[in-house]
C-alpha positions as protocol buffer text, in pm:
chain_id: "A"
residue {
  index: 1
  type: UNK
  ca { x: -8330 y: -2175 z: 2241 }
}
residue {
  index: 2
  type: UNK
  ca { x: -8053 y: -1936 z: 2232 }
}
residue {
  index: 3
  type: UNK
  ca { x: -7917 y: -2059 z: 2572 }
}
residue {
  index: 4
  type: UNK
  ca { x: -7918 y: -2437 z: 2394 }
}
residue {
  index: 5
  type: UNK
  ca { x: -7759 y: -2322 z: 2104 }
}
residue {
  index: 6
  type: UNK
  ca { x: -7438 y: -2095 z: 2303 }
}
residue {
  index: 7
  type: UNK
  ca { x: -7416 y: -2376 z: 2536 }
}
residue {
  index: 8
  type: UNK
  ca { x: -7327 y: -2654 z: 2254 }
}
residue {
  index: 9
  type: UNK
  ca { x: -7057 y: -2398 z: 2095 }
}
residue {
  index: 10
  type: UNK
  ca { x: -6888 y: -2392 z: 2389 }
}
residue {
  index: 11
  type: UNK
  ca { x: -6892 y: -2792 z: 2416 }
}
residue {
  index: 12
  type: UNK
  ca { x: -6777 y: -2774 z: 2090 }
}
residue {
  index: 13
  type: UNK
  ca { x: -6478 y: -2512 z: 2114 }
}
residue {
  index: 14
  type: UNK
  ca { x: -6361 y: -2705 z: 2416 }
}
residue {
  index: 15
  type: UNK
  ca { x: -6326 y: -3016 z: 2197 }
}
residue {
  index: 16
  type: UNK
  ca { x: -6155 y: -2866 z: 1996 }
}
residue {
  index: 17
  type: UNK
  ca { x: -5913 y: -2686 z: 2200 }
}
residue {
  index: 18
  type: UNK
  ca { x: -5861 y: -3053 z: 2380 }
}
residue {
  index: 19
  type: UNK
  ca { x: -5828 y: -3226 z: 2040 }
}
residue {
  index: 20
  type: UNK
  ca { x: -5555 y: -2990 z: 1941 }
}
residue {
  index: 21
  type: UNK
  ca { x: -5341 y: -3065 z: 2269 }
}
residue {
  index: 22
  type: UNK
  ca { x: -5407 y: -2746 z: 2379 }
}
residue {
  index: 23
  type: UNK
  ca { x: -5499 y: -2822 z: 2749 }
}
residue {
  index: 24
  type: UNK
  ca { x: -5310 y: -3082 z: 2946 }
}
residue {
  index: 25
  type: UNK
  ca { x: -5525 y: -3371 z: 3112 }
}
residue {
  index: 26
  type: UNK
  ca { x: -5488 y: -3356 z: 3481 }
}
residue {
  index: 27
  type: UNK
  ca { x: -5131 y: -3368 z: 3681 }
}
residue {
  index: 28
  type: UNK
  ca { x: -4925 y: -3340 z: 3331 }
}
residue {
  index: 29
  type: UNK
  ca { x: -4775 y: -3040 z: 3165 }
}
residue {
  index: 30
  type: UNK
  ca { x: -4699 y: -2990 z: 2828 }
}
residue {
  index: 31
  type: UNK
  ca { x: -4293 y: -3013 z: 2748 }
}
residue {
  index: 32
  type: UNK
  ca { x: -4108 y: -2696 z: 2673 }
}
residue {
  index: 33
  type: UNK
  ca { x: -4042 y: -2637 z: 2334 }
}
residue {
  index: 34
  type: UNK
  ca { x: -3594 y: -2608 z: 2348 }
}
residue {
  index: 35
  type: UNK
  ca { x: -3482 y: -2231 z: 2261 }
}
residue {
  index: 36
  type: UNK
  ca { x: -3251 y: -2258 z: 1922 }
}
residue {
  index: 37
  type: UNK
  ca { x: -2878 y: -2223 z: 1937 }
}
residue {
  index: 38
  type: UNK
  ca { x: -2759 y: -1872 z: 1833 }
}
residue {
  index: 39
  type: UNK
  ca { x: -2673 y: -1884 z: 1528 }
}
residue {
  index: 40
  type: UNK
  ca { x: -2439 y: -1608 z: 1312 }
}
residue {
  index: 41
  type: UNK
  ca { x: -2514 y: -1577 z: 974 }
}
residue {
  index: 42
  type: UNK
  ca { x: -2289 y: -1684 z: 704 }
}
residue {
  index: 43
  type: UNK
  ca { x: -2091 y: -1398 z: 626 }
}
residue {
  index: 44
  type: UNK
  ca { x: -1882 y: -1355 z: 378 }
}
residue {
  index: 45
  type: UNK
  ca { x: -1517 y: -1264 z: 557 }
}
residue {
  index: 46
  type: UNK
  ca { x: -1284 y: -1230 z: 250 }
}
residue {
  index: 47
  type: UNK
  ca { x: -1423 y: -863 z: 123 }
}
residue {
  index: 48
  type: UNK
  ca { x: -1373 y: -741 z: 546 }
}
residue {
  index: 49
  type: UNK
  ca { x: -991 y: -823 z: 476 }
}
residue {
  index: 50
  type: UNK
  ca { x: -715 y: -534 z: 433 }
}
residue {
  index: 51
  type: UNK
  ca { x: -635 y: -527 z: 88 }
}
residue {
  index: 52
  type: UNK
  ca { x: -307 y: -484 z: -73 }
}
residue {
  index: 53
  type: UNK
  ca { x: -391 y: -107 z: -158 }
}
residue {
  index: 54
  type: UNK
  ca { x: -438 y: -72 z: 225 }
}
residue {
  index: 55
  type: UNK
  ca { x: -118 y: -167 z: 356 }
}
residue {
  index: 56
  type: UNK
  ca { x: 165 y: 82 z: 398 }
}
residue {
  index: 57
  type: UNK
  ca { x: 445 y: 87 z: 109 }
}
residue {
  index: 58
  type: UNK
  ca { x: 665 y: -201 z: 96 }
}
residue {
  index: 59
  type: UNK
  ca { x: 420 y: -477 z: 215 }
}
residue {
  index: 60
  type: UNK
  ca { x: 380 y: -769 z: 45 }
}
residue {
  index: 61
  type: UNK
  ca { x: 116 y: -1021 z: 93 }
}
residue {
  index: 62
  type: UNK
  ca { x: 184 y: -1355 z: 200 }
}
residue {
  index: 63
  type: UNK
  ca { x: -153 y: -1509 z: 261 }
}
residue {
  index: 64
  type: UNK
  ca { x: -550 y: -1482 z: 277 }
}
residue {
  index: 65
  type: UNK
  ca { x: -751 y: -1775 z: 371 }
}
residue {
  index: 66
  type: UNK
  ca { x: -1033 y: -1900 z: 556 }
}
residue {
  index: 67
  type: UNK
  ca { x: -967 y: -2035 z: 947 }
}
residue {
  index: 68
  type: UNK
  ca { x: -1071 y: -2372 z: 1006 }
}
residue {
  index: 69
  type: UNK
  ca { x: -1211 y: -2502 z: 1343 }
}
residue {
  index: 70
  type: UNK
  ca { x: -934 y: -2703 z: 1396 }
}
residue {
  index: 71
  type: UNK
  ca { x: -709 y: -2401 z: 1416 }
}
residue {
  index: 72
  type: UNK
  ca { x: -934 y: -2252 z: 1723 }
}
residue {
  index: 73
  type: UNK
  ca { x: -920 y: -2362 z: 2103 }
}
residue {
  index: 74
  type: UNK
  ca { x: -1190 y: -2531 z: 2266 }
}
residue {
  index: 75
  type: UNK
  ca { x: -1238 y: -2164 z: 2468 }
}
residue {
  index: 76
  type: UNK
  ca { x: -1313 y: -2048 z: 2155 }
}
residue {
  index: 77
  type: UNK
  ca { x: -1548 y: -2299 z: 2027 }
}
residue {
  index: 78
  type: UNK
  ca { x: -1724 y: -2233 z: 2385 }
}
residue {
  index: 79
  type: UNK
  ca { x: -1758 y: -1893 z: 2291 }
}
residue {
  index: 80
  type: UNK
  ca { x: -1973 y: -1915 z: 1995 }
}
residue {
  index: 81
  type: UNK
  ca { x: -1696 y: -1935 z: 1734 }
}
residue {
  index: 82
  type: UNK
  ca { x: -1853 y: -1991 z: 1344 }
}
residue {
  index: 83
  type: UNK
  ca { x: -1589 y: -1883 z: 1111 }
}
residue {
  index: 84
  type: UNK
  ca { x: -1247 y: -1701 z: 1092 }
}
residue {
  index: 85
  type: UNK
  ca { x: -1039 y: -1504 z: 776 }
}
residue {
  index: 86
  type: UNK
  ca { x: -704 y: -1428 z: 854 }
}
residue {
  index: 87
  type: UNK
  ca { x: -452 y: -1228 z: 636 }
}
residue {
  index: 88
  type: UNK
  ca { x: -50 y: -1184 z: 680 }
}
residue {
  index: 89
  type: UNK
  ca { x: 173 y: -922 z: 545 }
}
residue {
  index: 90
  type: UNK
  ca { x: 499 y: -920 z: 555 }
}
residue {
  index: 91
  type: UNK
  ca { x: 842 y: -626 z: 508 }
}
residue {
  index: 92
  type: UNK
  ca { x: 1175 y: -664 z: 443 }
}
residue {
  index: 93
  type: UNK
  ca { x: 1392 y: -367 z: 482 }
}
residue {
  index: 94
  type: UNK
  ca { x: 1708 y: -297 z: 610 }
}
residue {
  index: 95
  type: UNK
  ca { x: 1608 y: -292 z: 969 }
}
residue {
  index: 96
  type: UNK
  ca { x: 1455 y: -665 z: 927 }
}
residue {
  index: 97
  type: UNK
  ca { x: 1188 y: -823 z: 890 }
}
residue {
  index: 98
  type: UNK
  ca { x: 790 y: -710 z: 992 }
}
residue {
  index: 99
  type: UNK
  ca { x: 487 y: -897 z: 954 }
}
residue {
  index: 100
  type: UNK
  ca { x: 105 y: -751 z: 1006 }
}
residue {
  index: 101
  type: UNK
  ca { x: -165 y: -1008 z: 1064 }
}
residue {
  index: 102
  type: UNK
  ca { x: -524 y: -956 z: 1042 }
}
residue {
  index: 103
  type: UNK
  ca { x: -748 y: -1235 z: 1203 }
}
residue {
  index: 104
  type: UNK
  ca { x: -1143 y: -1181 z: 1143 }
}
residue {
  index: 105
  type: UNK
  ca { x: -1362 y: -1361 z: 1334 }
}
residue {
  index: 106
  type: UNK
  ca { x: -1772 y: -1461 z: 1371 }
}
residue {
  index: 107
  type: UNK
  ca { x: -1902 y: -1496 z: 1688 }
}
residue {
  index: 108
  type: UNK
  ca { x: -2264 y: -1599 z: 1795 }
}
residue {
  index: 109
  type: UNK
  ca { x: -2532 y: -1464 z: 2040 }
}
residue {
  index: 110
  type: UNK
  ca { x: -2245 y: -1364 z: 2284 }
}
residue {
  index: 111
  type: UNK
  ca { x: -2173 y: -1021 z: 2437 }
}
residue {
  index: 112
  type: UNK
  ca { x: -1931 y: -883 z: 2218 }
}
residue {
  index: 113
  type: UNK
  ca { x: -1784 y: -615 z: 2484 }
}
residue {
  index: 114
  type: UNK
  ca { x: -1675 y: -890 z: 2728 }
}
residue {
  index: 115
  type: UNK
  ca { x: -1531 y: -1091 z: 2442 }
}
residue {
  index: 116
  type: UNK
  ca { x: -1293 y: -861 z: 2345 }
}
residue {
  index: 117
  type: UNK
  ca { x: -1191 y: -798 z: 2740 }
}
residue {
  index: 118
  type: UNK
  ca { x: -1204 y: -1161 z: 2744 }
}
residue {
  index: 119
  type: UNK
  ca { x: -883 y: -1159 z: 2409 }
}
residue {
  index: 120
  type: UNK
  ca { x: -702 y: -869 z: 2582 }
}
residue {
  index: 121
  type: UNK
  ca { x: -652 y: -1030 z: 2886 }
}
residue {
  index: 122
  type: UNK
  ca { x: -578 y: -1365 z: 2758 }
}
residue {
  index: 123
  type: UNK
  ca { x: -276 y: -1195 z: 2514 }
}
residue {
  index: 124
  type: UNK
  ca { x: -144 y: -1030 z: 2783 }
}
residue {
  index: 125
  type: UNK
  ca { x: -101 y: -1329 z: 2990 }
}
residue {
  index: 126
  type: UNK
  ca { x: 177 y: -1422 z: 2773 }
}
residue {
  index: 127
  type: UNK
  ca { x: 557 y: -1477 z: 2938 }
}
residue {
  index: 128
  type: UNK
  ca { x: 849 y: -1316 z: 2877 }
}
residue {
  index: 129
  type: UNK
  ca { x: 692 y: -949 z: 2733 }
}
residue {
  index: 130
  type: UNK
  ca { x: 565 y: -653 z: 2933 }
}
residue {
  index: 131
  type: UNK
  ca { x: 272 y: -452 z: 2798 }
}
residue {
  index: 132
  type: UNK
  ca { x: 206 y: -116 z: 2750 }
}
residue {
  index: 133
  type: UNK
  ca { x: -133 y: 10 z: 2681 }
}
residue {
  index: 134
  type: UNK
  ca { x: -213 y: 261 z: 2382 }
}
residue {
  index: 135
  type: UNK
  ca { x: -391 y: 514 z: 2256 }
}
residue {
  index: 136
  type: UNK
  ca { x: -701 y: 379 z: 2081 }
}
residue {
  index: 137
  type: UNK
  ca { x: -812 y: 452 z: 1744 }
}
residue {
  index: 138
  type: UNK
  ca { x: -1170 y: 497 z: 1618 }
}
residue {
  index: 139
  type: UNK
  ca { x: -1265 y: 146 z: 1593 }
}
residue {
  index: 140
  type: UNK
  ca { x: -1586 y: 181 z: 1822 }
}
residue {
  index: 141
  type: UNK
  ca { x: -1647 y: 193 z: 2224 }
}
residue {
  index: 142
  type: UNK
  ca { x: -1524 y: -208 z: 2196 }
}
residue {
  index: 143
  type: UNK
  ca { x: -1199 y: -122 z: 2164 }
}
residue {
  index: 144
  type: UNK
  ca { x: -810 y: -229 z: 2333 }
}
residue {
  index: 145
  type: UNK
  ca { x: -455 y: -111 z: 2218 }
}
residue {
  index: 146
  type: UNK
  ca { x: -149 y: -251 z: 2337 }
}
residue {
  index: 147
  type: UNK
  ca { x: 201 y: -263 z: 2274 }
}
residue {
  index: 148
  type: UNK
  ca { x: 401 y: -582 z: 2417 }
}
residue {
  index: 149
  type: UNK
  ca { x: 775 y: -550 z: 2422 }
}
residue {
  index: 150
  type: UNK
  ca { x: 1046 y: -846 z: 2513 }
}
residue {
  index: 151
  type: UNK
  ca { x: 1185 y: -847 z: 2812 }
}
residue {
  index: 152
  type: UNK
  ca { x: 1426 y: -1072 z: 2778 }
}
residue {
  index: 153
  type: UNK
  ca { x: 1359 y: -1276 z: 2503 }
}
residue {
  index: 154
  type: UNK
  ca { x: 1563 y: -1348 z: 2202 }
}
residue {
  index: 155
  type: UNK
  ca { x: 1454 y: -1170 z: 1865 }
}
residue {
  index: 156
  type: UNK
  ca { x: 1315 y: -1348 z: 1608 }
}
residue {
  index: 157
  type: UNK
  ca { x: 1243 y: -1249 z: 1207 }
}
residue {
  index: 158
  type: UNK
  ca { x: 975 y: -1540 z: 1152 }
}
residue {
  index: 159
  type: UNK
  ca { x: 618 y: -1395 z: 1097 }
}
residue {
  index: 160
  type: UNK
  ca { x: 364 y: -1550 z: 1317 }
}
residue {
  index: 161
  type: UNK
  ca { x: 14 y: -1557 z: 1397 }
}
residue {
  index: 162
  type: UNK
  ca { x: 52 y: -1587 z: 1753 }
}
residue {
  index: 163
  type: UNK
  ca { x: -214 y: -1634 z: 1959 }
}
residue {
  index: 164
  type: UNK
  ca { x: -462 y: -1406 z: 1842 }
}
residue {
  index: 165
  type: UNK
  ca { x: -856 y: -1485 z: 1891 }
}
residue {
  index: 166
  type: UNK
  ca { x: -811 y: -1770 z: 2153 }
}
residue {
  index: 167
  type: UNK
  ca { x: -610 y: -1990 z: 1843 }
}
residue {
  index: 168
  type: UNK
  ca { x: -515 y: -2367 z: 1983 }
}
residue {
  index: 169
  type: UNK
  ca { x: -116 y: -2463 z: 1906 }
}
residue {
  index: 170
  type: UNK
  ca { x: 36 y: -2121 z: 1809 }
}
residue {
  index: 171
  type: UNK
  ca { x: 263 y: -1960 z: 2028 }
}
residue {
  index: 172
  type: UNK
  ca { x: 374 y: -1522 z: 2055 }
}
residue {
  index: 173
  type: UNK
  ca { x: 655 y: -1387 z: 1856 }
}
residue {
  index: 174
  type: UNK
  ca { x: 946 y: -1337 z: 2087 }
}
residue {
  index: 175
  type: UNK
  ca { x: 1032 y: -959 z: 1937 }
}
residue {
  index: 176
  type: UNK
  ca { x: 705 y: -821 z: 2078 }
}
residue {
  index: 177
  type: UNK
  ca { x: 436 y: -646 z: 1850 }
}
residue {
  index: 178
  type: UNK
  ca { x: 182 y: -403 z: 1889 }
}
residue {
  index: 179
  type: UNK
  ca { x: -196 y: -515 z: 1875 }
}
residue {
  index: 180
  type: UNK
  ca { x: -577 y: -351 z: 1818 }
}
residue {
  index: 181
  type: UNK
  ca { x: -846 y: -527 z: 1894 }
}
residue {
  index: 182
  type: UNK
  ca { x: -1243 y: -424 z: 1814 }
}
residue {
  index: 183
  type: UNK
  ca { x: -1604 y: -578 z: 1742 }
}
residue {
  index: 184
  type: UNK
  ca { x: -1928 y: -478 z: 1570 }
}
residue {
  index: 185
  type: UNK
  ca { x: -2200 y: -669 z: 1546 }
}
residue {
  index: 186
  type: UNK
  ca { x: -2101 y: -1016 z: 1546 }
}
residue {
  index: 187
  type: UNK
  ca { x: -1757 y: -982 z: 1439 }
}
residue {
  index: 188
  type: UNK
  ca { x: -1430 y: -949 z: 1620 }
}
residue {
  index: 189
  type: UNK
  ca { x: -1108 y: -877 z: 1488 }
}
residue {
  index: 190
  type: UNK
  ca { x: -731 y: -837 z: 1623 }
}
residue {
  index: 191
  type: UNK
  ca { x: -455 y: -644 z: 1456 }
}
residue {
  index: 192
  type: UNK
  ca { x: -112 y: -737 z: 1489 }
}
residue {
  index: 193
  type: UNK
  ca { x: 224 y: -599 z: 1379 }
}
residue {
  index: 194
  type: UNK
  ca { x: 505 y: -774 z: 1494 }
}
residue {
  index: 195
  type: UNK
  ca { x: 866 y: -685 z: 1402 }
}
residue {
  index: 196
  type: UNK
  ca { x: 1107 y: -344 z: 1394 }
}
residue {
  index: 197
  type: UNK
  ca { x: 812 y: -185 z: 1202 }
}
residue {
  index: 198
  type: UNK
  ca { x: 555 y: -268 z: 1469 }
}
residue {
  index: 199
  type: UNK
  ca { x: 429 y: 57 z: 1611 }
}
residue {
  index: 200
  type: UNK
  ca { x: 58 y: 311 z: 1694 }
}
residue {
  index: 201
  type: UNK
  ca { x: 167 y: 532 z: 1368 }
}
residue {
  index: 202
  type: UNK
  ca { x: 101 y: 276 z: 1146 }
}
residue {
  index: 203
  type: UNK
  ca { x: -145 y: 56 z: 1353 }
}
residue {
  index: 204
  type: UNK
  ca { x: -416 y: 294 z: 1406 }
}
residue {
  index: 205
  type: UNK
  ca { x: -476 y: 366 z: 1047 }
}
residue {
  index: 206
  type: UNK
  ca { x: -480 y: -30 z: 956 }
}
residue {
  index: 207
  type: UNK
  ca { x: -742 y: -38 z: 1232 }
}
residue {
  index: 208
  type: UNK
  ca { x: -996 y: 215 z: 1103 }
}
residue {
  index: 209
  type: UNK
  ca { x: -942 y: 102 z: 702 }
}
residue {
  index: 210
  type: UNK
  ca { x: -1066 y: -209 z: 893 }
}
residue {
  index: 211
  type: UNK
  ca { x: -1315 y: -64 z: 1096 }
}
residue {
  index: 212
  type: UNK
  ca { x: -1485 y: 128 z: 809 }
}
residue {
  index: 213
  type: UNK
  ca { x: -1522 y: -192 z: 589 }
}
residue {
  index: 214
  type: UNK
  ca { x: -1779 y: -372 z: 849 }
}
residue {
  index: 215
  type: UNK
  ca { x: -2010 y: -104 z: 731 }
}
């Protein structure tokens, strides 16, 4: 009797295991289920930006907005770009005119050490400059410094945002600048100062009032 009665629950658990599509029939496999994209999560880039109270004496702001896709390359795109901030500063004194441009950045399920190797090695591809590397500030282990001077380019006073984060259609300010550029977490960002201001003293502080605000 008891061998009758644990013989029809199995019969019936196989059923059911079949019924629910949980065993293939013979020469056929179930299909893989795809993995999901990586996916950032929607941050909120606006509060990450330096703030007038930030910014050395004599700065004025000239913009804060939100990057749009078409602004980025396809490299980017390819690289797990979601969303971008990006905030300009700009000084007039009597030595002329310097700009500092923060560009903020969301990047998905990718390796956030080789993508900021990736940005310092496409910036310093640019012609006409020669680079110096500098001293870094405490903006984390993914961290580059750089200063690029002209070689023998012409100076210019127009405040650009050159081609920072792998932008499309943007080209490098001919007077040379001096650049930072960190991650953590999902976010990169690149600090530039271009202009007769551009220089570590004032950098490296800009870079850890940045720093500290991704929390």
């Amino acid at each position: 009797m008891q061998r009758s009665l644990f013989l029809g629950l199995a019969l019936i658990a196989c059923a059911a295991l079949f019924c629910a599509g949980c065993i293939s029939s013979p020469g056929t496999q179930a299909a893989p289920v795809p993995a999901a994209p990586a996916q950032a999560a929607n941050v909120s880039l606006a509060p990450l930006a330096l703030a007038p109270a930030d910014m050395p004496s004599g700065y004025t702001l000239l913009s804060g907005r939100q990057k749009s896709a078409g602004e980025m390359g396809t490299l980017a795109k390819d690289l797990g770009w979601q969303q971008g901030y990006v905030t300009v500063y700009s000084l007039n004194d009597t030595a002329g005119q310097s700009a500092i441009t923060q560009t903020i950045a969301v990047y998905a399920g990718k390796n956030m050490s080789d993508l900021v190797s990736l940005v310092y090695t496409t910036e310093r591809q640019e012609k006409g400059l020669n680079f110096t590397d500098l001293p870094l500030p405490a903006t984390g282990p993914d961290t580059r410094a750089f200063i690029a001077t002209a070689a023998d380019a012409t100076p210019s006073s127009t405040a650009t945002e050159g081609t920072i984060m792998l932008a499309a259609g943007t080209s490098a300010p001919s007077e040379g600048y001096a650049e930072v550029i960190f991650a953590k977490g999902d976010i990169l960002e690149v600090i530039r100062m271009t202009g007769p201001g551009a220089h570590n003293d004032v950098l490296t502080p800009l870079a850890e009032t940045a720093y500290a605000k991704l929390g």
